[in-house]
PDB file of C-alpha atoms in Angstrom:
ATOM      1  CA  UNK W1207      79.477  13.557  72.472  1.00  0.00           C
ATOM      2  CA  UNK W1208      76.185  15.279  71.195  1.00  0.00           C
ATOM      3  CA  UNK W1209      74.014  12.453  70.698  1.00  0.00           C
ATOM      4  CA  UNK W1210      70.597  12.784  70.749  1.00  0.00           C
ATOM      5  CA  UNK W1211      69.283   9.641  72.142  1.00  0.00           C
ATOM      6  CA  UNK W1212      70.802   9.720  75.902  1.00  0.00           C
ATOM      7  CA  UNK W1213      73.502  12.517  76.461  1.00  0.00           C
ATOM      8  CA  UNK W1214      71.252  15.089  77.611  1.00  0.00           C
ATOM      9  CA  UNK W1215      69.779  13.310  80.534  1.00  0.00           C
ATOM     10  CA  UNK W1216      72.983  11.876  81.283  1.00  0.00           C
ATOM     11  CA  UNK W1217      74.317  15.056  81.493  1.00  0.00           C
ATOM     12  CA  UNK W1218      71.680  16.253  83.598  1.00  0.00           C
ATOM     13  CA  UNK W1219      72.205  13.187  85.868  1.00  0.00           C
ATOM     14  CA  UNK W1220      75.751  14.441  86.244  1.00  0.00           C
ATOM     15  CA  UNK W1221      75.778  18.158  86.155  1.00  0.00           C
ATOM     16  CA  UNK W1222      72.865  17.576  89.195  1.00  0.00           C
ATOM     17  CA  UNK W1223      74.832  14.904  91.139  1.00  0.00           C
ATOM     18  CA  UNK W1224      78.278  17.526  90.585  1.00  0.00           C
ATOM     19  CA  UNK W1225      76.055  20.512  91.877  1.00  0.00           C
ATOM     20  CA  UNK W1226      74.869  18.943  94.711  1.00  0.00           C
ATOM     21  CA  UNK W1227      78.175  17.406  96.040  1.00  0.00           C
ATOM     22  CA  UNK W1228      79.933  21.491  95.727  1.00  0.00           C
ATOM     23  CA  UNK W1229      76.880  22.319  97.184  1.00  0.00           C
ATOM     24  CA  UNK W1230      77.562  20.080 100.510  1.00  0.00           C
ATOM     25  CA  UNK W1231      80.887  20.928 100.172  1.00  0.00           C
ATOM     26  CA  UNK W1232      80.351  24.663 100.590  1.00  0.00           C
ATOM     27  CA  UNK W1233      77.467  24.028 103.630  1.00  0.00           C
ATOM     28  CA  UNK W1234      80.291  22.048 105.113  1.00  0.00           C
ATOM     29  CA  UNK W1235      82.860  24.825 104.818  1.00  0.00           C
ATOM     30  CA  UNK W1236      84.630  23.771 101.984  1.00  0.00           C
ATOM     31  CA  UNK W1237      85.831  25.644  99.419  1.00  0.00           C
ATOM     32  CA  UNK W1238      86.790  22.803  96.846  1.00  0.00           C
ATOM     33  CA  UNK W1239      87.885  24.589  94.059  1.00  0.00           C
ATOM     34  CA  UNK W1240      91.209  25.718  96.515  1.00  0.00           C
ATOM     35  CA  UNK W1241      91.907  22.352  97.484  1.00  0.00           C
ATOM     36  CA  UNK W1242      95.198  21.458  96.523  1.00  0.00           C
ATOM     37  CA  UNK W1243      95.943  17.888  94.808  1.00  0.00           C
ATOM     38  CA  UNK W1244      97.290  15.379  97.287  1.00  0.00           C
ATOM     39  CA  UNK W1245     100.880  13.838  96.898  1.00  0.00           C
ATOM     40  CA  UNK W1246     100.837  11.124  93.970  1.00  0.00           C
ATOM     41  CA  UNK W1247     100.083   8.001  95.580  1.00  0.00           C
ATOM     42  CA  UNK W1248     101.827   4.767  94.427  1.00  0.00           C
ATOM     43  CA  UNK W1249     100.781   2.637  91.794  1.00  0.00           C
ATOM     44  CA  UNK W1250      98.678   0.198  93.810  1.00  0.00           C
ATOM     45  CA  UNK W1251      97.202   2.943  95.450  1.00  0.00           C
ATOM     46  CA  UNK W1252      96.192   4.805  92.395  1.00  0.00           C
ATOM     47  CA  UNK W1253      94.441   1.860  91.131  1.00  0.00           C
ATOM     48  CA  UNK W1254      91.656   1.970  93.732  1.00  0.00           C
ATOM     49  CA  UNK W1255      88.879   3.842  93.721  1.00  0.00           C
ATOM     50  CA  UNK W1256      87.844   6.411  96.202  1.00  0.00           C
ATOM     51  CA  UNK W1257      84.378   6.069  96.642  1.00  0.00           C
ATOM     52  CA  UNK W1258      83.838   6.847  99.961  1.00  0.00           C
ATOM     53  CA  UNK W1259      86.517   9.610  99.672  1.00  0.00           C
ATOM     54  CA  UNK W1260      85.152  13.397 100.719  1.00  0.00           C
ATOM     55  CA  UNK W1261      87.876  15.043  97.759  1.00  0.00           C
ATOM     56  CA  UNK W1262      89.110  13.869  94.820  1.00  0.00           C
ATOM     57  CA  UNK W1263      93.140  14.043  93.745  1.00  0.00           C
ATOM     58  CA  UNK W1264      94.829  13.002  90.835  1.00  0.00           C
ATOM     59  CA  UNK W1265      98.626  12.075  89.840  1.00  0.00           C
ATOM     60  CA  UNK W1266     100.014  14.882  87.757  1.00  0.00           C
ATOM     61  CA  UNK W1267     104.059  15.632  86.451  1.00  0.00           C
ATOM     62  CA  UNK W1268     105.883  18.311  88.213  1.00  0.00           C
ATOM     63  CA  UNK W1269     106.549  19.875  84.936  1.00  0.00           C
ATOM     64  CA  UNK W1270     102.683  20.400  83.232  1.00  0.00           C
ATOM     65  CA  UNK W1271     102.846  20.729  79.304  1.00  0.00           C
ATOM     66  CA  UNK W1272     101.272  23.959  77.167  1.00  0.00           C
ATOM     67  CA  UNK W1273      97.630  23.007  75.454  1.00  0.00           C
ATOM     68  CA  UNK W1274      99.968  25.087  72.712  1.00  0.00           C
ATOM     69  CA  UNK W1275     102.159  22.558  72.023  1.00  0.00           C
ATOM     70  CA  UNK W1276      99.655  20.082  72.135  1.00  0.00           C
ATOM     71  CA  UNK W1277      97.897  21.092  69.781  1.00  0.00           C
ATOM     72  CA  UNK W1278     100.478  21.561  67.363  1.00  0.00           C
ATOM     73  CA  UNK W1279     101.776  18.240  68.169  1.00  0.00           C
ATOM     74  CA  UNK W1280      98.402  17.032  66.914  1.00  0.00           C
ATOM     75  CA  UNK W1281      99.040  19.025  64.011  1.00  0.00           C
ATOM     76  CA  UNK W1282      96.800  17.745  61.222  1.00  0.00           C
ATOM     77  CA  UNK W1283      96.155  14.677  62.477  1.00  0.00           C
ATOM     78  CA  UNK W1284      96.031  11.643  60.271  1.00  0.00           C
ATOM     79  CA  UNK W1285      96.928   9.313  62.967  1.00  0.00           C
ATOM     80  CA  UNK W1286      93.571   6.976  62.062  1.00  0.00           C
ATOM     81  CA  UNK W1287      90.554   6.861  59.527  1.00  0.00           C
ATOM     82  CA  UNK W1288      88.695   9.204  61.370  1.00  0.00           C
ATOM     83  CA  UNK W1289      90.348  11.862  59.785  1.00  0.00           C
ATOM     84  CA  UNK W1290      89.154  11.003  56.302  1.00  0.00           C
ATOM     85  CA  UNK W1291      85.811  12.358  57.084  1.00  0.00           C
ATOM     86  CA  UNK W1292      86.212  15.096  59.730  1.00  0.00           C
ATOM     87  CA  UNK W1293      85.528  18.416  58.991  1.00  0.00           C
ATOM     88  CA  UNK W1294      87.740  19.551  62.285  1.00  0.00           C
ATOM     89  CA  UNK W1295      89.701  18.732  64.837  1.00  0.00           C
ATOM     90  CA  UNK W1296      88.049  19.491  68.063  1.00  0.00           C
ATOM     91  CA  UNK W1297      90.754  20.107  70.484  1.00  0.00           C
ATOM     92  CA  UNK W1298      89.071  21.572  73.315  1.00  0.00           C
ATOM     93  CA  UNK W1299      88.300  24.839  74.896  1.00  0.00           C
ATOM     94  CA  UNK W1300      87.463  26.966  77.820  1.00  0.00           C
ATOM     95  CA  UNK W1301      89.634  28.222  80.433  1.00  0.00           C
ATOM     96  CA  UNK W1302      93.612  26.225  80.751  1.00  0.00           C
ATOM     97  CA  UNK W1303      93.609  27.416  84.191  1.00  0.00           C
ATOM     98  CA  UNK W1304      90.521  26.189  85.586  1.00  0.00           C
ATOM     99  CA  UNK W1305      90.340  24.024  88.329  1.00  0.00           C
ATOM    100  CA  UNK W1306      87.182  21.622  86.720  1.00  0.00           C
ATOM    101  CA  UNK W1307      87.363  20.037  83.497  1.00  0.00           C
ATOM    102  CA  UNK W1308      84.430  18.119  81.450  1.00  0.00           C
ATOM    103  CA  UNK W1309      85.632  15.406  79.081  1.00  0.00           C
ATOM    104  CA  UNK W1310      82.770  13.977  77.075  1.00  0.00           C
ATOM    105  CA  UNK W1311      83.177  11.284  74.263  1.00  0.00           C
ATOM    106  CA  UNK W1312      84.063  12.730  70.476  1.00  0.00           C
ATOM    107  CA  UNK W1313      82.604  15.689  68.439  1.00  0.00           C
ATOM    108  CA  UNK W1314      79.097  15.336  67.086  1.00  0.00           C
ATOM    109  CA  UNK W1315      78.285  16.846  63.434  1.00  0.00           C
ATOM    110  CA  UNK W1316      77.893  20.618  65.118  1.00  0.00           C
ATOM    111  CA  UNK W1317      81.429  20.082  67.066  1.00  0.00           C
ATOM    112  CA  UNK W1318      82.549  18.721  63.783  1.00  0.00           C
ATOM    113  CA  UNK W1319      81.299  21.926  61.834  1.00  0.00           C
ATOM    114  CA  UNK W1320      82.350  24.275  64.046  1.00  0.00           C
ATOM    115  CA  UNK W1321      85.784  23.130  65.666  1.00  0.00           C
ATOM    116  CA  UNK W1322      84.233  22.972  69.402  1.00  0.00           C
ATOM    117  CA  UNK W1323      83.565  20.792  71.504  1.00  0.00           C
ATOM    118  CA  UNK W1324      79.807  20.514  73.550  1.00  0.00           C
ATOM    119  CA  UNK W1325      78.175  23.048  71.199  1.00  0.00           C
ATOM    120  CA  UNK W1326      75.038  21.321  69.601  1.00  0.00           C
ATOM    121  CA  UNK W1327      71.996  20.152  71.550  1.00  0.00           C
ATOM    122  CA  UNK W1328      73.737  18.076  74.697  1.00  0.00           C
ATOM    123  CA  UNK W1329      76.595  21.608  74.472  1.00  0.00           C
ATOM    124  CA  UNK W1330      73.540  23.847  74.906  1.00  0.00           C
ATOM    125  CA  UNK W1331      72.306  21.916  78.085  1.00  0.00           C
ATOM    126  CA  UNK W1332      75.311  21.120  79.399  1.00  0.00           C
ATOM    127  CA  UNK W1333      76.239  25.265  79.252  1.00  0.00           C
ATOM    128  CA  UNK W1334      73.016  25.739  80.983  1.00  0.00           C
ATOM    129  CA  UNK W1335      74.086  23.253  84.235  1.00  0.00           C
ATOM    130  CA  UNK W1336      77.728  24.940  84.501  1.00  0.00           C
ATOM    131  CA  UNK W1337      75.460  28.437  84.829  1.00  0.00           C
ATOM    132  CA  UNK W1338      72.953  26.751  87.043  1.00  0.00           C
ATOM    133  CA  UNK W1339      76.193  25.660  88.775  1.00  0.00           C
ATOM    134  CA  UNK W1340      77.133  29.172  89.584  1.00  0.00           C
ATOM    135  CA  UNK W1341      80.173  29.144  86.919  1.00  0.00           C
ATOM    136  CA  UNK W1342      80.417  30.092  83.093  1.00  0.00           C
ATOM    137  CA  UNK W1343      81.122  27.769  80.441  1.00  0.00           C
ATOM    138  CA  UNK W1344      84.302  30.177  80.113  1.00  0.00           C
ATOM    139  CA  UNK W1345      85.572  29.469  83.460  1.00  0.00           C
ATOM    140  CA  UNK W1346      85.488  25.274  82.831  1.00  0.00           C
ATOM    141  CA  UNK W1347      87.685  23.581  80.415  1.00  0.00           C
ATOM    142  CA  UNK W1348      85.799  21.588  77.852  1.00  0.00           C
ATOM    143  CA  UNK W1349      87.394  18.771  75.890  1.00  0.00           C
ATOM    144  CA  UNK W1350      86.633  15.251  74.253  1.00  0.00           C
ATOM    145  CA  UNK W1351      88.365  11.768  74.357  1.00  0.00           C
ATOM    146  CA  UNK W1352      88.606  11.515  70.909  1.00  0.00           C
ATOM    147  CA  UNK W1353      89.502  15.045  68.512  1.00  0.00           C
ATOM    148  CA  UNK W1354      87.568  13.928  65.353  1.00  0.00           C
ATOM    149  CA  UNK W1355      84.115  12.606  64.687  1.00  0.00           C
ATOM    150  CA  UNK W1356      83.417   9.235  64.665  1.00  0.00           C
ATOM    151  CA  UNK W1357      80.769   8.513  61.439  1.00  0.00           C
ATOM    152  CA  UNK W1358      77.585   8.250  62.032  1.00  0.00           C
ATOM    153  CA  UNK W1359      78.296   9.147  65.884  1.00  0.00           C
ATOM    154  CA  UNK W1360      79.371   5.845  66.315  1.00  0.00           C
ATOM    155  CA  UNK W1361      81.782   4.909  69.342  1.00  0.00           C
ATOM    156  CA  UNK W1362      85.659   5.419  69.100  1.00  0.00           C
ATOM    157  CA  UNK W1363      87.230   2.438  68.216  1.00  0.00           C
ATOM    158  CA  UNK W1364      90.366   1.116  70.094  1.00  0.00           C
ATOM    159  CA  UNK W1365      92.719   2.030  67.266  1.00  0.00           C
ATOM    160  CA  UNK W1366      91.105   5.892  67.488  1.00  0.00           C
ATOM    161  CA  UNK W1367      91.411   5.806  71.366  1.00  0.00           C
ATOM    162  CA  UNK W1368      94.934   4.903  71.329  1.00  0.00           C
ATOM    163  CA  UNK W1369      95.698   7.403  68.813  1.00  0.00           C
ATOM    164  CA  UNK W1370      94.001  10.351  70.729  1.00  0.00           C
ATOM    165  CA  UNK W1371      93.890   9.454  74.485  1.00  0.00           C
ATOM    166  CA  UNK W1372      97.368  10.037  75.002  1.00  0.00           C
ATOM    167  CA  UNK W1373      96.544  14.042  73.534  1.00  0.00           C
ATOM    168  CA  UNK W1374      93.755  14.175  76.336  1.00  0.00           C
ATOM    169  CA  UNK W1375      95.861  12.772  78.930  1.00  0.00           C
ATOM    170  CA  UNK W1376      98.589  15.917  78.331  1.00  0.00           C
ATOM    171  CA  UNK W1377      95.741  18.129  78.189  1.00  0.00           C
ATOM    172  CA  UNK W1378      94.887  17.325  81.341  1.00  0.00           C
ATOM    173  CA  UNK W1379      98.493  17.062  82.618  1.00  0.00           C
ATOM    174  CA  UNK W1380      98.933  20.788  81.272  1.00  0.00           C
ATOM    175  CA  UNK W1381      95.697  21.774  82.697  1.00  0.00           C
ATOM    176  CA  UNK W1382      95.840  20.185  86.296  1.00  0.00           C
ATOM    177  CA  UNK W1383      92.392  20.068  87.217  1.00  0.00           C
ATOM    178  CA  UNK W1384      91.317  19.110  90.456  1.00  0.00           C
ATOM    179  CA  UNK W1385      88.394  17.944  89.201  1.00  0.00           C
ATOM    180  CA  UNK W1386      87.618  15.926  85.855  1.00  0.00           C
ATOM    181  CA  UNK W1387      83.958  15.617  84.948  1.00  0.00           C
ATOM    182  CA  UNK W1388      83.457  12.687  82.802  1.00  0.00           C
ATOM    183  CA  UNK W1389      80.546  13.221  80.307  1.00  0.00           C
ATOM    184  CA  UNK W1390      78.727   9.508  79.931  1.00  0.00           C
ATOM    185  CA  UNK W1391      79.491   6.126  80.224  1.00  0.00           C
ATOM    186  CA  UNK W1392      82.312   6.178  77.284  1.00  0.00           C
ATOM    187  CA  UNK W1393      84.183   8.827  78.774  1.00  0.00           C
ATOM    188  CA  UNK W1394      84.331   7.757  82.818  1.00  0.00           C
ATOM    189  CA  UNK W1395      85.176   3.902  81.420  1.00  0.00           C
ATOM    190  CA  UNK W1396      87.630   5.437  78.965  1.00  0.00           C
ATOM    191  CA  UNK W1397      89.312   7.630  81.713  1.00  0.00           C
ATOM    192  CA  UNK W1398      88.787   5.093  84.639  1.00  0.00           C
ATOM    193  CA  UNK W1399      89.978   1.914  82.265  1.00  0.00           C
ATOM    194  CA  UNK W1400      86.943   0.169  83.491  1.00  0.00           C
ATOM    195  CA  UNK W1401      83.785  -1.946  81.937  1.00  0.00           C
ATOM    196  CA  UNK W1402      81.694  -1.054  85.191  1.00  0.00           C
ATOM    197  CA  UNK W1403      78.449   0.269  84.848  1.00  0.00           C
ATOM    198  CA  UNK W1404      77.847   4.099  84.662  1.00  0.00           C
ATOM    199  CA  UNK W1405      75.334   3.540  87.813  1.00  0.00           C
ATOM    200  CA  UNK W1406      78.082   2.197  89.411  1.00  0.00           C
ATOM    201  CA  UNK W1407      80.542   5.065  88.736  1.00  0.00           C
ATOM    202  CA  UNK W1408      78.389   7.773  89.157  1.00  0.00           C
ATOM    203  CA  UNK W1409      78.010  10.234  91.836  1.00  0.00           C
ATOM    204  CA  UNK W1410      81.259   9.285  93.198  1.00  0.00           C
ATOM    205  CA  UNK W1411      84.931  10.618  93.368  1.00  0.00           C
ATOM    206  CA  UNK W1412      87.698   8.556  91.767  1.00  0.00           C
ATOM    207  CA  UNK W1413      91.256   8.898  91.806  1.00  0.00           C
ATOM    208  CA  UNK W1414      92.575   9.511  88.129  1.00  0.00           C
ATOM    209  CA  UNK W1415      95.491   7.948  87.466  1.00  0.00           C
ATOM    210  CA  UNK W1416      97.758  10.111  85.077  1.00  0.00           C
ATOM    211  CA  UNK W1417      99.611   7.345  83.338  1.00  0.00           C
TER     212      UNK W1417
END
């Protein structure tokens, strides 16, 4: 989410811890962006975290979705309040074949105005640590928990998370990352269904767990 107040050091935080990980990764040999998802691993299994894990993997269907029909299954939403005071719905964008995907927490009032996600103050930075990162912002998929803005840039609400998670989650399922980026402390908790701490979480791999 493009908030002013913290997202653009978090996103430094993460964009350097990211960088420096594919960094090792490459002085070990690795190319991590060819590294195929392991099998899905059973339900007790997905529930623990990988800290100490060198690669991350996540649980996806055989059969991925289209971010097509996704989006028109979203249609025009009115599946909570938010959408009496959105100008947009932010669905996402960026590349639907990329192996890395960056999920922050809702539009701010440029996402809002423009129908994009990341594309105000926090966007511009965050653009500028995918480049620093050796990619594009085209060759990353880009996409929020929540579609519509929340007023005032207030959190999401349970009612507006369980009316627009379950659009991320077949994003991602028709995406297939390898590797999910979470954007701040609302979107790793959100995606990790945890109260920890971001200190906790960060600069670790987790297993996602593709309900």
């Amino acid at each position: 989410m493009d908030r002013p107040r913290d997202s653009n050091q978090e996103i430094r935080d993460i964009a350097r811890e990211m960088w420096s990980r594919m960094t090792w990764y490459r002085e070990m040999g690795l190319d991590a962006w060819r590294i195929a998802p392991v099998s899905s691993p059973s339900a007790s299994e997905n529930k623990k975290e990988a800290a100490g894990s060198p690669l991350p993997s996540f649980s996806t269907s055989d059969s991925p979705g289209d971010l097509e029909e996704v989006r028109r299954e979203i249609g025009d939403c009115r599946r909570c309040k938010l959408c009496e005071g959105r100008t947009h719905i932010v669905f996402g964008t960026g590349d639907p074949r990329s192996p890395l995907m960056f999920v922050g927490e809702a539009p701010g009032e440029d996402e809002d105005r423009q129908g994009l996600p990341f594309v105000g103050r926090a966007g511009q930075l965050l653009t500028k640590m995918i480049v620093a990162m050796g990619l594009s912002r085209e060759a990353v998929y880009i996409a929020n928990i929540i579609k519509c803005r929340p007023p005032n840039n207030r959190n999401p609400q349970p009612d507006e998370i369980a009316s627009c998670l379950p659009f991320l989650l077949k994003q991602i399922q028709a995406i297939r990352p390898k590797i999910i980026c979470a954007l701040g402390t609302f979107s790793a908790q959100t995606l990790l269904s945890t109260q920890r701490r971001i200190s906790d979480l960060r600069g670790k791999f987790h297993d996602f767990d593709l309900r």
